[in-house]
Short mmCIF file of C-alpha atoms and ligand atoms in Angstrom, two decimals:
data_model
loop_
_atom_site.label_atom_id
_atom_site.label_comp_id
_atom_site.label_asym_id
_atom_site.label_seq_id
_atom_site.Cartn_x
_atom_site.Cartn_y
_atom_site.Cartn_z
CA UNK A 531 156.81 186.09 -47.66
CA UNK A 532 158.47 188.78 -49.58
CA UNK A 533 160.91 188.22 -52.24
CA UNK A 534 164.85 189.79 -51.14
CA UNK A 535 167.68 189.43 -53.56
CA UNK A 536 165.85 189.84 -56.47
CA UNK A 537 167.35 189.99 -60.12
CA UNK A 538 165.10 191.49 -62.81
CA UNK A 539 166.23 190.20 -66.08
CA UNK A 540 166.12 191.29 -69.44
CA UNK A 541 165.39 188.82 -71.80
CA UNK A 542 166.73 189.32 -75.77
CA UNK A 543 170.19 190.10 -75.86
CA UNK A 544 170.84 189.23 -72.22
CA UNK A 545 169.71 185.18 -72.15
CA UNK A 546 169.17 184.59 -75.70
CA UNK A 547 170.31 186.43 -79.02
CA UNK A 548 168.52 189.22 -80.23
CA UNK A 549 167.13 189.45 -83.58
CA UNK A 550 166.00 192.88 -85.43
CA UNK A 551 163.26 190.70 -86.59
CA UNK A 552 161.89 189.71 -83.13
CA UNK A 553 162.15 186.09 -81.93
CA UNK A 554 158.59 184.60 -82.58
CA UNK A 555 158.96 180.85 -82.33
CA UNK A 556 161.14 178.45 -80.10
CA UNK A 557 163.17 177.61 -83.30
CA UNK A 558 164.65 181.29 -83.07
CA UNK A 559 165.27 181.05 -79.05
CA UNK A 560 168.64 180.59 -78.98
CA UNK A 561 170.60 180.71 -75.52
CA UNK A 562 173.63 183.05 -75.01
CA UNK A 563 176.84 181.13 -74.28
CA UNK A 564 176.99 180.03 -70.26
CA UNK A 565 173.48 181.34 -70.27
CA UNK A 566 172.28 178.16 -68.20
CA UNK A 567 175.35 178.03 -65.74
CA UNK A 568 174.79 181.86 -64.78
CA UNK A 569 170.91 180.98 -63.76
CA UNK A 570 171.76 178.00 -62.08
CA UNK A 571 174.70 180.03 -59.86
CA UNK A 572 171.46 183.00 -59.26
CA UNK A 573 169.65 180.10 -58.16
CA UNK A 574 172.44 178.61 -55.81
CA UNK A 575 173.15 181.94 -54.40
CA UNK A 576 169.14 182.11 -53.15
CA UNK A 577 168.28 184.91 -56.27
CA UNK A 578 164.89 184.95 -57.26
CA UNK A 579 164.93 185.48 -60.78
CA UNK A 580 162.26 187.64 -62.87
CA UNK A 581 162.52 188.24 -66.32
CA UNK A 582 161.16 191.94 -67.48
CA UNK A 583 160.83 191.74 -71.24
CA UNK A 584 159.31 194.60 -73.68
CA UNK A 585 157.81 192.29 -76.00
CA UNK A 586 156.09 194.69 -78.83
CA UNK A 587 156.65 191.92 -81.33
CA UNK A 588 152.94 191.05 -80.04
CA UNK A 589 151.52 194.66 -80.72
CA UNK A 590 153.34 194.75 -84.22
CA UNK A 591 151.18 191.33 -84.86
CA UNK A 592 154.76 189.38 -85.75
CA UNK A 593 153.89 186.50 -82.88
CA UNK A 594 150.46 185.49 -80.84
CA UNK A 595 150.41 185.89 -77.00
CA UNK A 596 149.90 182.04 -76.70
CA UNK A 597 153.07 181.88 -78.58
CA UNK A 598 155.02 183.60 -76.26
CA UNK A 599 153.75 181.71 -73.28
CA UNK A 600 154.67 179.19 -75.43
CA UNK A 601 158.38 180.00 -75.80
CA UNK A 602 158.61 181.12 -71.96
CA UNK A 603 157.28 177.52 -70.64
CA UNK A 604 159.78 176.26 -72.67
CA UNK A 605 162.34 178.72 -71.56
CA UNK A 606 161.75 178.08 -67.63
CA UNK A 607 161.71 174.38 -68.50
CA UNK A 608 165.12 173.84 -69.53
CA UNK A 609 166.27 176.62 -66.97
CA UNK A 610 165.36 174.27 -64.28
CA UNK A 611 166.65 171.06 -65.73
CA UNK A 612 169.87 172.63 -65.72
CA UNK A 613 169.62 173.61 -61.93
CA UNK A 614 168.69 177.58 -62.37
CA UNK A 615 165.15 179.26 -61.64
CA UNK A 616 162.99 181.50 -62.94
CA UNK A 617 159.71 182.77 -60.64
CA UNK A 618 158.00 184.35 -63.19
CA UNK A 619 158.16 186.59 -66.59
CA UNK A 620 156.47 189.64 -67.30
CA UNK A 621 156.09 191.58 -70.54
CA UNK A 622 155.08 194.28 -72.09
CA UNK A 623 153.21 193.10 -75.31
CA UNK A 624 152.15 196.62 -76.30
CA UNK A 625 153.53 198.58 -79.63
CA UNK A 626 155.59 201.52 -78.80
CA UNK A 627 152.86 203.74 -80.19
CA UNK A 628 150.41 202.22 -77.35
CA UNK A 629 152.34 204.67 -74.87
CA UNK A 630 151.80 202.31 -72.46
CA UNK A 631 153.09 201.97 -68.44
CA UNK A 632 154.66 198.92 -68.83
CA UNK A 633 157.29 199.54 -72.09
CA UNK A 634 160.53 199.98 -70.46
CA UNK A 635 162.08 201.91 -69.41
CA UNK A 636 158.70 202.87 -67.61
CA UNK A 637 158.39 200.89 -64.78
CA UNK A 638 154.97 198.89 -65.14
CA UNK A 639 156.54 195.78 -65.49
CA UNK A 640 158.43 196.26 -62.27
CA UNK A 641 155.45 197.61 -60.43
CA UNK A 642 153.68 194.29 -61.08
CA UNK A 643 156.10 192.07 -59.59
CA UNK A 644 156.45 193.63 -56.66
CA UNK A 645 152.91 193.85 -55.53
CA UNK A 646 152.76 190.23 -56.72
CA UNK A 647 156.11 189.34 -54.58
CA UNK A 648 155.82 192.04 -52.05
CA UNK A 649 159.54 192.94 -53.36
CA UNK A 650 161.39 196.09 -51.66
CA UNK A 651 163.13 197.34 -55.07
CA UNK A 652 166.24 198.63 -53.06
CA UNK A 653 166.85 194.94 -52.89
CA UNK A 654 166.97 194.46 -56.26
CA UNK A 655 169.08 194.21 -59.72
CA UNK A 656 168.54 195.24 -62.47
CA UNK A 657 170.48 193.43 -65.61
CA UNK A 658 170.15 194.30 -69.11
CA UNK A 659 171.81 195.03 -72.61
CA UNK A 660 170.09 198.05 -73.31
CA UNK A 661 170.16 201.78 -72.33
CA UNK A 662 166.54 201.74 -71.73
CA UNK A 663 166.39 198.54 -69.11
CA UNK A 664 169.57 201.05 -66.91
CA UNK A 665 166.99 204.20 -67.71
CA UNK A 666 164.21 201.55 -66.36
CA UNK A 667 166.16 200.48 -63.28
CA UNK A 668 166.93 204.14 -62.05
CA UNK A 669 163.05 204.89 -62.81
CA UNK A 670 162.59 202.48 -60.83
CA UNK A 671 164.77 203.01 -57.99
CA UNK A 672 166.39 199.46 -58.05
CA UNK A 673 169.62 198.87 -55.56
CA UNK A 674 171.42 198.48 -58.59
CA UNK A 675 171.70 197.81 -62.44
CA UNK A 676 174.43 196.23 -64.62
CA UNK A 677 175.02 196.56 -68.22
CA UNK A 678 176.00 193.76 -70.26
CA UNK A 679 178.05 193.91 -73.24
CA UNK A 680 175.96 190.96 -75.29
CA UNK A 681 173.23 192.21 -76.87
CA UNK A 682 173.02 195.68 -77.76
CA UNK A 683 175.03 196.50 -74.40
CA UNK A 684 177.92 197.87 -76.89
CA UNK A 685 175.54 200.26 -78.37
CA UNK A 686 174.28 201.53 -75.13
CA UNK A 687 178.16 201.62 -73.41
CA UNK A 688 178.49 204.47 -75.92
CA UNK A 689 174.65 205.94 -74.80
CA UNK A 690 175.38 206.18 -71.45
CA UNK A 691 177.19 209.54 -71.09
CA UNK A 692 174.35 211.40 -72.92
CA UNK A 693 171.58 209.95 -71.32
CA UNK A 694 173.10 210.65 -67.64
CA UNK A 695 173.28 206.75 -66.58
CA UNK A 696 175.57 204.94 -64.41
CA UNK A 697 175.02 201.22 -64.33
CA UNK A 698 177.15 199.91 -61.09
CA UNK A 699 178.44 197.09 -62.84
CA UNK A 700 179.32 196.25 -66.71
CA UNK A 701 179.85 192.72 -67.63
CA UNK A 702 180.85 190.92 -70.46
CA UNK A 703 177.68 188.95 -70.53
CA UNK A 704 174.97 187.65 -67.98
CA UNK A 705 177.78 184.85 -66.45
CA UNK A 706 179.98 187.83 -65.72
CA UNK A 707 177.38 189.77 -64.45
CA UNK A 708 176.29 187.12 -61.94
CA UNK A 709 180.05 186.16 -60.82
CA UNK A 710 180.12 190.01 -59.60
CA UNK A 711 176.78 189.99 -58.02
CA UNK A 712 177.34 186.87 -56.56
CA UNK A 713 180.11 188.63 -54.45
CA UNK A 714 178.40 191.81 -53.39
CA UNK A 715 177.16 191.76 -49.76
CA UNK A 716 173.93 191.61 -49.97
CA UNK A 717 172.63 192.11 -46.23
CA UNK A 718 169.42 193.73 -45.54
CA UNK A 719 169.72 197.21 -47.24
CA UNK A 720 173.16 197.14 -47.99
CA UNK A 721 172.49 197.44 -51.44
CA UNK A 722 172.77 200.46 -53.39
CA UNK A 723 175.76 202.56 -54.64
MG1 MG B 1033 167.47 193.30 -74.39
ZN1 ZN B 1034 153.26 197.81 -72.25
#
């Protein structure tokens, strides 16, 4: 069964607050305000969530990779006892210097979900806070991307004119975001600018 209406998420700055130092334990997970009630209205609305996180904070050495699983069990845990859902998180746990495929905003990380989910990307959304995750979802080729301003989004508001991007949407924060994708048709194809 292939996935439709899918939402890649960013994850820092767009679920939880960012840190310059990396979040490397649970204790630093903290949830952006109306976090929970935005996932659980995806997940009402029949949007299979996947979180697309560059996570170099494991290539730097800050935080283990069982860590990190750690944090995300956790994560989808409390998602779901608050009536969201997320179907799965990938990351990119490589250093910037790596040059890897999967750092966004190249489009590794993407790639792998949809041959795991059979996912048509012109189906999907891309939301993020940062100039690279609207780079990643024109890369890409999702349906469509939407900036939030949490995050770094403020940062990369004032990035977008220079680096030629045009999210569709820009929302306060993720609950904004998801009360304007919530009302988009979303038949079959229809999505797209
Ligand atoms: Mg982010
Ligand atoms: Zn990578």
């Amino acid at each position: 069964m292939a996935f439709r209406k899918v939402v890649f998420l960013d994850r820092d700055g767009v679920i939880n607050y960012d840190s310059p130092d990396y979040i490397k334990s649970w204790a630093e997970f903290v949830f952006l305000p109306n976090t929970l009630s935005a996932l659980s209205i995806l997940h009402q609305n029949k949007f299979q969530v996947i979180i697309t996180t560059n996570q170099s904070a494991i290539g730097r050495k800050l935080i283990a990779k069982n860590t990190l699983n750690e944090i995300h069990h956790r994560l989808i845990q409390i998602v779901s006892a608050h009536g969201g859902k997320i179907h799965d998180i990938f990351f990119c746990p490589h250093h910037p210097d790596d040059v890897c495929s999967c750092r966004k905003p190249r489009i590794g990380l993407l790639e792998q979900a949809v041959h795991k989910y059979n996912i048509d990307l012109a189906d999907t959304t891309m939301m993020g806070d940062s100039a690279t995750d609207m780079e990643c979802a024109q890369n890409a080729g999702c349906g469509r991307s939407v900036l939030v301003l949490t995050g770094k989004g403020t940062l990369a508001c004032k990035q977008l004119d220079q680096l030629k991007l045009s999210p569709d949407y820009i929302a306060r924060d993720l609950f904004a975001a998801v009360q304007w994708i919530v009302d988009q048709p979303l038949t079959a194809g229809s999505l797209g600018t």
